[in-house]
Backbone as JSON Lines, residues from 0, in Angstrom:
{"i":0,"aa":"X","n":[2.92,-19.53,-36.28],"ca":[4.01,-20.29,-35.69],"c":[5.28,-20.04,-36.48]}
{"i":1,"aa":"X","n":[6.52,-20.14,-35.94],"ca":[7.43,-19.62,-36.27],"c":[8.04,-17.91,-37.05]}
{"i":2,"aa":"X","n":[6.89,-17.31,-37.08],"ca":[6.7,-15.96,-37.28],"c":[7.85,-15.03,-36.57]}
{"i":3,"aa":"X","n":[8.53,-14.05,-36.82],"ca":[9.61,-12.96,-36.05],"c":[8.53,-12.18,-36.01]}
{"i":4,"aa":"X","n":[8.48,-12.05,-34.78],"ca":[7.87,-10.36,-34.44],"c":[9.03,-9.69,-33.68]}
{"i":5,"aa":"X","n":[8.94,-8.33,-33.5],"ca":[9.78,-7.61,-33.05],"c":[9.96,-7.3,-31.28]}
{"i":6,"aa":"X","n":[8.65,-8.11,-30.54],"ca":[8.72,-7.53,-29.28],"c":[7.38,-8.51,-28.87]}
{"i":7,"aa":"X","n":[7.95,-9.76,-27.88],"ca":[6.98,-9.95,-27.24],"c":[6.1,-9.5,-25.94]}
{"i":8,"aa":"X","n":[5.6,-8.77,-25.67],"ca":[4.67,-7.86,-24.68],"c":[3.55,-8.25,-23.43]}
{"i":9,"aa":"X","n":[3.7,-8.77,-22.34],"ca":[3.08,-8.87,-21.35],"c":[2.74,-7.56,-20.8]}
{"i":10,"aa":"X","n":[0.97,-7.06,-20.45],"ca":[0.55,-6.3,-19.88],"c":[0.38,-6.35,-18.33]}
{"i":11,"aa":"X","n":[1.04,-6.38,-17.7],"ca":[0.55,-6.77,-15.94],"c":[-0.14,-7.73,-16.06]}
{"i":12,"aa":"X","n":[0.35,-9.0,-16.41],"ca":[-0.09,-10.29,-16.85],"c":[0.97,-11.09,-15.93]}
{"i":13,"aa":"X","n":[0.27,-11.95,-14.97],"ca":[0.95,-13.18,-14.22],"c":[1.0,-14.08,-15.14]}
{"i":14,"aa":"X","n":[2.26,-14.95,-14.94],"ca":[2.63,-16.62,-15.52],"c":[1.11,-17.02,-14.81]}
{"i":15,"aa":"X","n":[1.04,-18.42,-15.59],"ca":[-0.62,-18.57,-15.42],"c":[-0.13,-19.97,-13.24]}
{"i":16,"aa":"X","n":[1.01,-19.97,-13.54],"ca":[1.29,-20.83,-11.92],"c":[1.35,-19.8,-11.27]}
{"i":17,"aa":"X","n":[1.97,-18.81,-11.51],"ca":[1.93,-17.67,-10.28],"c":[0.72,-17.07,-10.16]}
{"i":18,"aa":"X","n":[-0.4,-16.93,-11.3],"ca":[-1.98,-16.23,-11.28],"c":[-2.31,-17.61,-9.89]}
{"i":19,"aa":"X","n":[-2.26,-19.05,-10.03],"ca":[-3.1,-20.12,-9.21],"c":[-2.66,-19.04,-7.71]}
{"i":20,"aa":"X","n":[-1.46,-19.09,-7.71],"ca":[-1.49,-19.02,-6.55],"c":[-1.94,-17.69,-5.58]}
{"i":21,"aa":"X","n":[-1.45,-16.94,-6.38],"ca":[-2.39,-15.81,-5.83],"c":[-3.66,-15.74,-6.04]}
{"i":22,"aa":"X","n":[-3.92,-16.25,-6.74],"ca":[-5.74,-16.88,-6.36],"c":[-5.82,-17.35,-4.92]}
{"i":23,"aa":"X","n":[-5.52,-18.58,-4.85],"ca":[-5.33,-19.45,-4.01],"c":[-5.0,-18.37,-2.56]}
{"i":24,"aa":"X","n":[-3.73,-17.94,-2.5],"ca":[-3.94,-16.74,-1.26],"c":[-4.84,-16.14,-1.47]}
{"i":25,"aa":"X","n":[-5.68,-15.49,-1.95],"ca":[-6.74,-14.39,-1.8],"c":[-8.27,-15.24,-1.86]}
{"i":26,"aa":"X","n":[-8.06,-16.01,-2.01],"ca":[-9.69,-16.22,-1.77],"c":[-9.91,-16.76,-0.56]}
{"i":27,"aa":"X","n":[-11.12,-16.04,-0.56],"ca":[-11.92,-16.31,0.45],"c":[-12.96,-17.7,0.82]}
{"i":28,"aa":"X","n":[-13.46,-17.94,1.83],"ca":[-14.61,-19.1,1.71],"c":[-16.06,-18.46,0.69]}
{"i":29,"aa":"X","n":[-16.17,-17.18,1.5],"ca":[-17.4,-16.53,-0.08],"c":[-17.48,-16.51,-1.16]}
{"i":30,"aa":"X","n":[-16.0,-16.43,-1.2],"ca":[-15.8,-16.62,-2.7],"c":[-16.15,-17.57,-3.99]}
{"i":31,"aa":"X","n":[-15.87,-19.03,-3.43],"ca":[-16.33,-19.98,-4.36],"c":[-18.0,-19.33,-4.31]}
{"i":32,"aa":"X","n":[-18.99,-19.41,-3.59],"ca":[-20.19,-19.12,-3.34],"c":[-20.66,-18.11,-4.28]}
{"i":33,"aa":"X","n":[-20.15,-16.8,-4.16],"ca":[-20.64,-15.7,-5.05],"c":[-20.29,-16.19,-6.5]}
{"i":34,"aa":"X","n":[-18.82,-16.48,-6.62],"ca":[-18.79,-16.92,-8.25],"c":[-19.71,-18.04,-8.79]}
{"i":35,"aa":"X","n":[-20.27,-18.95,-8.26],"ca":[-21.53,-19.85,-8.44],"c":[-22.51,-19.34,-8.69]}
{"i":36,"aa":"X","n":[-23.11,-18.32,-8.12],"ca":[-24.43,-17.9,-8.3],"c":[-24.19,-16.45,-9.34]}
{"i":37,"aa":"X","n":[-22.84,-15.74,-8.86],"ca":[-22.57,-14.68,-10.13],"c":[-22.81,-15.72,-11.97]}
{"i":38,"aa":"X","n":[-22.02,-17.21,-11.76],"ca":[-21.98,-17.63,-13.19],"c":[-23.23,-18.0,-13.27]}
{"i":39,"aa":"X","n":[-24.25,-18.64,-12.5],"ca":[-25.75,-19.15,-13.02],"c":[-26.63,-17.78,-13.63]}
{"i":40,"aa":"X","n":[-26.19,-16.62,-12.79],"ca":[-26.89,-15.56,-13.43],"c":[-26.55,-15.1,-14.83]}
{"i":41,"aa":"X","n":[-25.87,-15.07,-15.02],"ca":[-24.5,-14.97,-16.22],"c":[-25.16,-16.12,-17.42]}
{"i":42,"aa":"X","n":[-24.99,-16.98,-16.92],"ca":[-25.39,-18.45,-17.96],"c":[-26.62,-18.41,-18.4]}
{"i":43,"aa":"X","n":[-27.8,-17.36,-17.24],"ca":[-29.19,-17.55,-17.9],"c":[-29.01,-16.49,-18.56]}
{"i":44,"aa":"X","n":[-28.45,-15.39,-18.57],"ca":[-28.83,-14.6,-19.85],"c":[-27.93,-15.16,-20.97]}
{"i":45,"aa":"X","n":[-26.95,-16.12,-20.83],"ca":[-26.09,-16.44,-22.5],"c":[-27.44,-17.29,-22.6]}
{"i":46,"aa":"X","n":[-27.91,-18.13,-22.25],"ca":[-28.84,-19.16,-22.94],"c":[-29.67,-18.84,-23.35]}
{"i":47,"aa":"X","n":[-30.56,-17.7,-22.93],"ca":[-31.43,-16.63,-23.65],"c":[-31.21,-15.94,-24.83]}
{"i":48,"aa":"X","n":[-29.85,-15.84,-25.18],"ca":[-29.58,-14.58,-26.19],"c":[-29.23,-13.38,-25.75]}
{"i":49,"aa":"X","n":[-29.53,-12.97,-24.84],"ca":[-29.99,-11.62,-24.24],"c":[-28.41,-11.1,-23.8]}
{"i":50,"aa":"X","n":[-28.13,-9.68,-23.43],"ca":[-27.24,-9.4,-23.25],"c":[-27.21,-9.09,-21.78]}
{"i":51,"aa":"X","n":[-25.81,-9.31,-21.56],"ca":[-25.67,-9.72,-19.89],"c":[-25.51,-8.28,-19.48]}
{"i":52,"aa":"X","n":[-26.1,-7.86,-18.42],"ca":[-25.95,-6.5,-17.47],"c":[-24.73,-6.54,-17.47]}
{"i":53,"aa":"X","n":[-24.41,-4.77,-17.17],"ca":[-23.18,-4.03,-17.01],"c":[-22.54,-4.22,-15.8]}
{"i":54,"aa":"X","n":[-23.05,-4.89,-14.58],"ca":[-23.25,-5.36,-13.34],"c":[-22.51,-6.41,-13.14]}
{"i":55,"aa":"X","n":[-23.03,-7.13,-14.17],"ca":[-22.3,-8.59,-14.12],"c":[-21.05,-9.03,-15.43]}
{"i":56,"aa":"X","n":[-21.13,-7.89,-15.98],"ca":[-20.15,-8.4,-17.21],"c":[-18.86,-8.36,-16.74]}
{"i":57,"aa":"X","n":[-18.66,-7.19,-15.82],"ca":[-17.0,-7.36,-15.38],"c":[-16.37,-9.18,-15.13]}
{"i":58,"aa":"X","n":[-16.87,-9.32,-13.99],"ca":[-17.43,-10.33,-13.48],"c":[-17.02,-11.73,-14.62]}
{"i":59,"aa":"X","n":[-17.9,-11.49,-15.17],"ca":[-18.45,-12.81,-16.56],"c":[-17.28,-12.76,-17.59]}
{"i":60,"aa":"X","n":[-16.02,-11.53,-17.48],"ca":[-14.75,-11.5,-18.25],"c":[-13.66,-11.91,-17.3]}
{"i":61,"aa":"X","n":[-13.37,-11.54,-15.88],"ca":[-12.55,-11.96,-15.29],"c":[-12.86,-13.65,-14.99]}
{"i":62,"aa":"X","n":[-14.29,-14.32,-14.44],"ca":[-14.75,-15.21,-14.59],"c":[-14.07,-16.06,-15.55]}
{"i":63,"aa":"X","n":[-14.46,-16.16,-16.66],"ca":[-13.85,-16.37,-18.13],"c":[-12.09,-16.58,-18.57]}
{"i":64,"aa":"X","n":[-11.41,-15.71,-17.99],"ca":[-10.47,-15.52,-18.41],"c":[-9.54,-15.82,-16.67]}
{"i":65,"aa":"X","n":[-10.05,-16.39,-15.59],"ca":[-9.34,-17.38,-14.88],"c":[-9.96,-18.75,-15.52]}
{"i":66,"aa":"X","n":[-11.24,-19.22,-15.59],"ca":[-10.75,-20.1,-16.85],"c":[-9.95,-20.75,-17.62]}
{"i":67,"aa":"X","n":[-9.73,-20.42,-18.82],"ca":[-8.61,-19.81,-19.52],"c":[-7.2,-20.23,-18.84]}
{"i":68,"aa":"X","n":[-7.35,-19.47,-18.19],"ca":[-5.72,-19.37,-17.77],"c":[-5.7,-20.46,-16.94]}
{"i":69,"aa":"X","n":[-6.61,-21.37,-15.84],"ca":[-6.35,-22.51,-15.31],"c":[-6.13,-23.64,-16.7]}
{"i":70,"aa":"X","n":[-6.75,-23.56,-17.61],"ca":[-6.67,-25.0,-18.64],"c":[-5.53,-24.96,-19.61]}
{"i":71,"aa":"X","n":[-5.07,-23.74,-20.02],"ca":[-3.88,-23.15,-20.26],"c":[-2.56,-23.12,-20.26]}
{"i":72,"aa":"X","n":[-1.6,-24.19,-21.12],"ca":[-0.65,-24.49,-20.92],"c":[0.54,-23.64,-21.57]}
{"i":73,"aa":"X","n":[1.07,-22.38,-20.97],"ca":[1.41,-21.88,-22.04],"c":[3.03,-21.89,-22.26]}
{"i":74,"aa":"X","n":[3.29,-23.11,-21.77],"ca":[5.25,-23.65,-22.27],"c":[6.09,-22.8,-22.17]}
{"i":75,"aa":"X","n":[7.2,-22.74,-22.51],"ca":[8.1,-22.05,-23.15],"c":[8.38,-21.04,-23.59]}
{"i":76,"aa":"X","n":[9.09,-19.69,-23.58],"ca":[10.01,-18.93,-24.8],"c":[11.07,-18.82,-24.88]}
{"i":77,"aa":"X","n":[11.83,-18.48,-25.75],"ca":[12.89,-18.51,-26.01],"c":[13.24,-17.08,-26.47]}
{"i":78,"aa":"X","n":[12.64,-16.62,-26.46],"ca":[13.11,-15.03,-26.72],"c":[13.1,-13.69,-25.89]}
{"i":79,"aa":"X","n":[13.43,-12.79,-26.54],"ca":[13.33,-11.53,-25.37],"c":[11.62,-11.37,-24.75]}
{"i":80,"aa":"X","n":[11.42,-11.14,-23.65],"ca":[10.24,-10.83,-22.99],"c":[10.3,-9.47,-22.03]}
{"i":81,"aa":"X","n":[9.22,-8.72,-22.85],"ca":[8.56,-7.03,-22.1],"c":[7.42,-7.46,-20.83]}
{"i":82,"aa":"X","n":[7.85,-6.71,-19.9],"ca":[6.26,-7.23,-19.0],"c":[6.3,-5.82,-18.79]}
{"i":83,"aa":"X","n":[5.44,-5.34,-19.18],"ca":[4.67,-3.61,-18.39],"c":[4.03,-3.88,-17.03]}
{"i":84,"aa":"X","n":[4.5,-3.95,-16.36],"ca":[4.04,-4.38,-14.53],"c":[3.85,-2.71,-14.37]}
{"i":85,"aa":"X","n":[2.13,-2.77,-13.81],"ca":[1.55,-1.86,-13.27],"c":[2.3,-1.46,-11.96]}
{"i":86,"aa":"X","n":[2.24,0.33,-11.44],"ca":[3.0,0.32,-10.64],"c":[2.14,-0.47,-9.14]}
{"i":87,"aa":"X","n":[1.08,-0.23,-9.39],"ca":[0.25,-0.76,-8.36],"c":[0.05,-2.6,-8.06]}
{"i":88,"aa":"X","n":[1.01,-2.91,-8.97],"ca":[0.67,-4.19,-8.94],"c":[1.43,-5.35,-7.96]}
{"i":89,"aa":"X","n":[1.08,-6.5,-7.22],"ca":[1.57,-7.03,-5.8],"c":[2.05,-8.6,-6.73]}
{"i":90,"aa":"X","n":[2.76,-8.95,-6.43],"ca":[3.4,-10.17,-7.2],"c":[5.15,-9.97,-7.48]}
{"i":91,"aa":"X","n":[5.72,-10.92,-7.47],"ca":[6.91,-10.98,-8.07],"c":[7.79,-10.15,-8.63]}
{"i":92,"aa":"X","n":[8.64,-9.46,-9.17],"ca":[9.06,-8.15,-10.48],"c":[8.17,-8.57,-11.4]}
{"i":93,"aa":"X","n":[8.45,-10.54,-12.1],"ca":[8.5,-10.51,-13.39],"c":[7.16,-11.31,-13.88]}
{"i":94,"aa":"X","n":[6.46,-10.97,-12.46],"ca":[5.51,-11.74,-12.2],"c":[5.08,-13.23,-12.56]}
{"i":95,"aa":"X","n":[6.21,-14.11,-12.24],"ca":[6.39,-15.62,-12.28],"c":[6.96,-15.46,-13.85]}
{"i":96,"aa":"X","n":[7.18,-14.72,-14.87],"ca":[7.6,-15.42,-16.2],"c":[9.03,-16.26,-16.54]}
{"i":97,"aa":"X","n":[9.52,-15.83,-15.13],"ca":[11.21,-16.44,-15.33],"c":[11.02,-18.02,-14.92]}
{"i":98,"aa":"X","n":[10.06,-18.89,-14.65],"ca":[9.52,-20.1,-14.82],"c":[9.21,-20.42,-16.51]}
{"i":99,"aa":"X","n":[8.76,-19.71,-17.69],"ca":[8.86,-19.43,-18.7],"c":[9.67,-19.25,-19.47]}
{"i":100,"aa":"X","n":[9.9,-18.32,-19.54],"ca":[11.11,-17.78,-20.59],"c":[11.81,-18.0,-20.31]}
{"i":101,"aa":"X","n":[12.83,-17.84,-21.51],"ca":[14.16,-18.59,-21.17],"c":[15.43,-17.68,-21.83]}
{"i":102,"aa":"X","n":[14.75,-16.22,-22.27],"ca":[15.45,-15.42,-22.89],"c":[16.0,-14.41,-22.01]}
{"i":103,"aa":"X","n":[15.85,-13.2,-22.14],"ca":[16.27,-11.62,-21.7],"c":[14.67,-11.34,-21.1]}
{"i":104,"aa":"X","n":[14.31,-11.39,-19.72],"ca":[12.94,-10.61,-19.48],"c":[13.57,-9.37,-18.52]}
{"i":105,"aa":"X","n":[12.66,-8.08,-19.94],"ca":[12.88,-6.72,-19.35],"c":[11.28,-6.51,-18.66]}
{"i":106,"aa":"X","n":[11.63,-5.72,-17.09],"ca":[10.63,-5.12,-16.46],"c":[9.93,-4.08,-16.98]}
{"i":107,"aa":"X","n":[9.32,-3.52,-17.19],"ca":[9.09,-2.12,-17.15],"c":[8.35,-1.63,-16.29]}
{"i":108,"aa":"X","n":[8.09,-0.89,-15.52],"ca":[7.15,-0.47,-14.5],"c":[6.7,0.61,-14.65]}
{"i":109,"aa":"X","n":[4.96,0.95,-15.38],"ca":[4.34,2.44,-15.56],"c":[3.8,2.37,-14.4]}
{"i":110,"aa":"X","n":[3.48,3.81,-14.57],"ca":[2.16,4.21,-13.7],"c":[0.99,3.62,-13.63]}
{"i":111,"aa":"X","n":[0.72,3.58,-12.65],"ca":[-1.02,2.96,-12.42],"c":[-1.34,1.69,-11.79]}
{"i":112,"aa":"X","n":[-2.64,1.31,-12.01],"ca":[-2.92,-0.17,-11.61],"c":[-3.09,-0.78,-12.45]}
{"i":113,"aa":"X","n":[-3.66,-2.26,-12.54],"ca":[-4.13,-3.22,-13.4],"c":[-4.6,-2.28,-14.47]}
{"i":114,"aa":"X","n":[-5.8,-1.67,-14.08],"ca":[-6.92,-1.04,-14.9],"c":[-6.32,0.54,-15.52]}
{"i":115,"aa":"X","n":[-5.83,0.67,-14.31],"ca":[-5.62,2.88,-14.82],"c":[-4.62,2.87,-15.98]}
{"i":116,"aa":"X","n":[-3.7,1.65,-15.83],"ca":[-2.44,1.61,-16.46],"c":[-2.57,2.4,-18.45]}
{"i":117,"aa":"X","n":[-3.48,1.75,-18.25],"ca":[-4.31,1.75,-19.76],"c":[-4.91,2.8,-20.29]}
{"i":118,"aa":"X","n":[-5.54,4.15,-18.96],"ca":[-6.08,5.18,-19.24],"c":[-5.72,6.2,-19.2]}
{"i":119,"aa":"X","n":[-6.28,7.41,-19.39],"ca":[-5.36,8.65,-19.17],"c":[-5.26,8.72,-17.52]}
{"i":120,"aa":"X","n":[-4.24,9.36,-16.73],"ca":[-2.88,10.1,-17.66],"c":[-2.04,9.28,-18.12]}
{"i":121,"aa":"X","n":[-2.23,7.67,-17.49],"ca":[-0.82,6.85,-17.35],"c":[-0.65,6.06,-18.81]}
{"i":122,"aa":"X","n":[-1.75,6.31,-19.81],"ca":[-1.77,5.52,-21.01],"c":[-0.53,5.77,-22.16]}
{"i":123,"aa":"X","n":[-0.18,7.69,-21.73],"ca":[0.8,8.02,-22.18],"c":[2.09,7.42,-22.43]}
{"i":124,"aa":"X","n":[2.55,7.33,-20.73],"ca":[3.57,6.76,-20.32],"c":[4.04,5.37,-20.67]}
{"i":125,"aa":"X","n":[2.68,4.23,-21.21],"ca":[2.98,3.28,-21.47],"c":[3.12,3.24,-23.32]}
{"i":126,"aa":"X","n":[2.35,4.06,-23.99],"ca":[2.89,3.91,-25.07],"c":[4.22,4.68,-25.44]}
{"i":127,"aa":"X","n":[4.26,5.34,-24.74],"ca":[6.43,5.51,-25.09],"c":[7.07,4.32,-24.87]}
{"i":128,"aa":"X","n":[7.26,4.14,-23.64],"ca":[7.48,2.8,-23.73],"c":[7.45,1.73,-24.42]}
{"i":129,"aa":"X","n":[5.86,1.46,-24.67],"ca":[5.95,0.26,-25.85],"c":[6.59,0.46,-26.91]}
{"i":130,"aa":"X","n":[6.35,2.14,-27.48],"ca":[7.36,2.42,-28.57],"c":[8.8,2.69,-28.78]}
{"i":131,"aa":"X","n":[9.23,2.24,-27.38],"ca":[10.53,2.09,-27.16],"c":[11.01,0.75,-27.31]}
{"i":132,"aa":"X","n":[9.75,0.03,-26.87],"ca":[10.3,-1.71,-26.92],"c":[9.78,-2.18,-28.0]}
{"i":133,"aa":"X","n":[9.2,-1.28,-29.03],"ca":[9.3,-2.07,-30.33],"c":[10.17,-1.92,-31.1]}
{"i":134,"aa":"X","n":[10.78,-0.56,-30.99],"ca":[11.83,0.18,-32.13],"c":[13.05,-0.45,-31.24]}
{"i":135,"aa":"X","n":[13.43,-0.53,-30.6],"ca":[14.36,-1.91,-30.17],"c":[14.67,-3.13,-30.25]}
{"i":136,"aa":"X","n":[12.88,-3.6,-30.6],"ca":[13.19,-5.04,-31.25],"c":[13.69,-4.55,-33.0]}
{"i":137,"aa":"X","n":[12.19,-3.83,-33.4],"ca":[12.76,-3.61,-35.28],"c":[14.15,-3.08,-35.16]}
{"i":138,"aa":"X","n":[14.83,-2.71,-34.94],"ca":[16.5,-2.54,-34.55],"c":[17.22,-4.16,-34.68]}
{"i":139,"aa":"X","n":[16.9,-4.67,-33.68],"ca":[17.38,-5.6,-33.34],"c":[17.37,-7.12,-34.53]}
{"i":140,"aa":"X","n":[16.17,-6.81,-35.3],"ca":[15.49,-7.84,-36.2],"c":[16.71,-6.86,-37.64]}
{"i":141,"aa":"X","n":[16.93,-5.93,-37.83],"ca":[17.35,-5.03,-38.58],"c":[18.86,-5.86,-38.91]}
{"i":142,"aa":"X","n":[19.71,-6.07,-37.61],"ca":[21.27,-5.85,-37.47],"c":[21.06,-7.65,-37.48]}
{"i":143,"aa":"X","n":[19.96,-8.37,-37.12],"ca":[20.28,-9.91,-37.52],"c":[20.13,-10.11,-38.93]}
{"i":144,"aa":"X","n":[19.46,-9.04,-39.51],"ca":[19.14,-9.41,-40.74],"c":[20.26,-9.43,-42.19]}
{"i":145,"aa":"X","n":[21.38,-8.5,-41.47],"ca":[22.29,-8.36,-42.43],"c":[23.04,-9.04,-42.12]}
């Protein structure tokens, strides 16, 4: 808390009100249904010990991490904000963070989807980038400092 870092960084990450709602549009009536019986399957292998199939782990992380993000209050910033918005990605520019922040939010838009964004070829493209939006903040942290 109260720490300077040089660059705060959203990956094709929705504000957690704009994630409800596009939940909320996209689901289906099956949906509650499969995620019920996807988590009981899920729950008997955590209670076992045992490690959960490759089948169901996707699943048991996205599961998890809407979770998360429904109980999740995450307030305020006040500073500059990066969002790397996948090019494939359907939502907003800033994908709800301008409910948030309260600083400078820069877009950036790579190649890819949610997932490819991250891999080759498009993994390239995003670390220039990031290494553009860090050596901009250490710049920036540089010229407040004197």
């Amino acid at each position: 808390s109260g720490e300077q870092v040089p660059a705060l960084v959203l990956f094709d990450t929705y504000e957690p009100e704009e994630f409800a709602r596009v939940m909320k549009r996209e689901e289906k009536f099956h949906e509650p249904l499969k995620r019920s019986v996807l988590r009981r399957i899920v729950r008997w292998y955590l209670k076992r010990d045992k490690p959960v199939p490759l089948r169901f782990r996707h699943f048991y992380i996205i599961d998890t991490y809407n979770e998360a993000t429904y109980r999740y209050d995450a307030g305020t910033y006040e500073g500059p904000l990066t969002i790397f918005k996948a090019e494939g990605s359907a939502g907003p520019g800033d994908l709800g963070w301008n409910r948030r922040a309260q600083g400078e939010i820069e877009v950036v838009t790579v190649p890819g989807d949610h997932y490819s964004m991250i891999r080759e070829p498009h993994v390239e493209t995003l670390a220039l980038e990031l290494a553009r939006c860090i050596d901009k903040g250490l710049a920036k942290q540089a010229v407040e400092a004197v």
